[in-house]
Amino acid sequence: MNDKFLTPYNPQETEPRIARAWEDSGFFNPEKMIAAGIIPSDAPAFSMVLPPPNVTGTLHLGHAMMLAVQDIMVRFHRMKGDKTLWLPGTDHAAIATQSKVEKNLQKEGVRKHDLGREEFLKRVEEFAQASHDTIVSQVRRMGSSVDWSREAFTLDKIRERAVRTAFKRMYDDGLIYRGDRIINWDPKGQTTISDDELVYVDEKTKFYYFKYGPFTIGTARPETKFGDKYVVMHPDDKRYAEYRNGQKLELEWINGPITATVIKDEAIDMEFGTGVMTITPWHSAIDFEIAERHELDKEQIIDQYGKLLPIAGEFAGLKISEARPKIVEKLESKGLLVKVEEDYMHRVATAERTGGIIEPQIMKQWFVDVKKEFTILHSKLSGIADGQKATLKELMRAAVENGQIKILPDRFEKVYFHWIDNLRDWNISRQIWYGHRVPVWYKGDKIHVGVEAPQEEGWEQDPDTLDTWFSSGLWTFSTLGWPDETDDLKTYHPTTILETGYDILFFWVARMILMSTYLLGDIPFKTVYLHGLVRDAQGRKMSKSLGNIIDPVDMADKYGADATRMALIIGTGPGNDIRLSEDKIKAYKLFANKLWNITRFVLSNSEDFDPQDDSSGMHAEWTDEFENILKDVTSDIENYRFYLAGEKLYHYVWHRFADQIIEESKAMLQDPQKRRQTQAALRKILADSLKALHPFMPFITEEIWSLMPGNGGKPEDMLMVEKWPVKVQ
RNA sequence: GCGCGAUUAGCUCAGUUGGUAGAGCAAUCGAUUUACACUCGAAAGGUCGGGGGUUCGAGUCCCUCAUCGCGCACCA
């Protein structure tokens, strides 16, 4: 027996060493497995992309859980003999990264405009590079068996070509257009953001009623009312039956007399307020739609910094917060204020990244049209034929509806459909500097959309960048070499499974389905497995301000990556949030040590055991029982019940194998008749336990495996490439 | 407003297709110098949120209510 077993298991020394040995073997790369003769070249493929972490800093426990779950699947399939690819990378995360760097610069008293675009981008790239390096080392530290030789970045040269190719195709098909439409403007970040990047915050505010000619209108935002010259009511509202659509009224308003026009529109809720409202099409999505329907004028009231424009007369130049009380005061003095409700609850849209209060604005932006029909040339989607016409919405819906993509837990399919039904055109241009520059060039009134810039002089590229999800939407195939028809693409796409958090179902999962069904006519993955969020022991979200963040690398250093992984897996159902405390991680460190001592007992009691000599057979009662458990565990893993599989193994190894079988074996080992068959059974159970536990606790199992008699030294002898202990269909 | 989830032992949670309630932690009692004190054993602890229904049988299926949490929409 190796002397190492005389002291307790030491994850700190073991884990980094094992991690290096795995990488040196090259077996995270499936082609190396084939070259070494471990699997045949026609083995079935299992492929998965790592959801690329944002290069905004370091990984948290949520990432660690994701890595653990995915590594379980990957190691299981690798041992099963599949051609297994887990493809890693990072996400430039455009606005998230840029605002992080801006905040850091602010601490030094530097603003991005002082640096200029080029210099600022250099700073962002330095930051991104540093984050990337940290993240990569963290992924390695957790034992994740990703194929580094294929590592990708959403903003590298190869992905840039993919992004531009995708953009051009969509543009040529009329699915990307540039237009003056209402968008979400973030005055703080000085950029537009998509509907999905909004965070609604409940706010208590005053709600004002003003006299508007013969009507009373209600508003929480008096400062937008300057340009209001349309008064809208429901066509069926009997209270206002005497007014006709298009009727003109002369009335007194904030800065003097105006001519107002009556509009009848069904968007009005008769129950709300007085059933009458004036509209501000430039700063409200609903108002914008009404204005579009009736071809009404639109006027801008508030500028991009949140200040009133000259249309506000004496109030021009004031900020919203300053202007509001003064405007109310003026209306009151003119006798136009009817009443004020004090505690009006409403929701304010804020920007997810900057916290800025969103001001809807009409701006010239780039959009993806999700409702426009186009002709699909090559379709591998069931129910969609080559040459058929469809919209992006229809493709996204079809891929899940026809069962080609399965979302787990399946309740999220409903959520997904609901999101598609409410989906509006996707605003993809951002007024930030970090990201893929919009691949469009202008010269006078000429426009060029392409993968390459025009050769001649005088063309200027669009200054905007693309929404970060535009590039991550291509991830399953841009990482495999698309737009080229590569071998990787043929072998590994569609990917087998996508494992990610339910919080990015819309942001990312839906966009990948959009991009893949459109550009490839195929699904990006067959199964989506959604995990929950990691919370602290009290069920709170982990955040810096609460000071309850647990760093996965700290935990790995303290208790071992194996223990951290187990704590993140056990007790976690798909789609459910999990609570994690340091005590739980500690408990699995004890388990690692238990496994270590089991080995110590088995090896020290079988030094005279000769595996070649099977004259006395094996104590089959134990091994048969374990085989049944292993079959059960295998089926749990195949059906994504990792928490059950892990728990069953934990329970068996500790409370059956150690507490009962080993205790019983002590007497049997003393009996010369039974000694050999007992040893054979103990060895067999230990070996199979290590194999089955390997996907969960890869480090300690690999280490013990390498110290078992007869398992010597060569890379292809490593446990990570051993055969799974029971047959799998 | 629409939808989803949760509610099971003091705490954290399992319970896969309906077949007499489970684990871990905590608390209680006991054991223990050779695999392991980073240990082992024992006992204790629940009318499975309330009510109704389907069924021979419901924690599990259906209806309803309550509390908590989440998503989406609206918010003039």
PDB file of C-alpha atoms in Angstrom, chain A residues 98 101-102 105 110-124 433-434:
ATOM      1  CA  GLN A  98     -17.644  48.548 -20.561  1.00  0.00           C
ATOM      2  CA  VAL A 101     -14.254  49.565 -16.713  1.00  0.00           C
ATOM      3  CA  GLU A 102     -15.943  52.966 -16.689  1.00  0.00           C
ATOM      4  CA  LEU A 105     -11.815  54.673 -14.334  1.00  0.00           C
ATOM      5  CA  VAL A 110     -10.965  59.600 -15.593  1.00  0.00           C
ATOM      6  CA  ARG A 111     -13.907  59.692 -18.016  1.00  0.00           C
ATOM      7  CA  LYS A 112     -14.031  57.644 -21.163  1.00  0.00           C
ATOM      8  CA  HIS A 113     -14.388  60.658 -23.436  1.00  0.00           C
ATOM      9  CA  ASP A 114     -11.146  62.072 -22.038  1.00  0.00           C
ATOM     10  CA  LEU A 115      -9.389  58.971 -23.314  1.00  0.00           C
ATOM     11  CA  GLY A 116     -11.140  58.714 -26.675  1.00  0.00           C
ATOM     12  CA  ARG A 117     -12.511  55.599 -28.303  1.00  0.00           C
ATOM     13  CA  GLU A 118      -9.221  53.960 -29.176  1.00  0.00           C
ATOM     14  CA  GLU A 119      -7.469  54.498 -25.851  1.00  0.00           C
ATOM     15  CA  PHE A 120     -10.580  53.575 -23.886  1.00  0.00           C
ATOM     16  CA  LEU A 121     -10.972  50.341 -25.821  1.00  0.00           C
ATOM     17  CA  LYS A 122      -7.368  49.512 -25.028  1.00  0.00           C
ATOM     18  CA  ARG A 123      -8.186  49.803 -21.327  1.00  0.00           C
ATOM     19  CA  VAL A 124     -11.263  47.624 -21.716  1.00  0.00           C
ATOM     20  CA  TRP A 433     -17.644  51.417 -27.799  1.00  0.00           C
ATOM     21  CA  TYR A 434     -16.870  47.914 -26.653  1.00  0.00           C
TER      22      TYR A 434
END
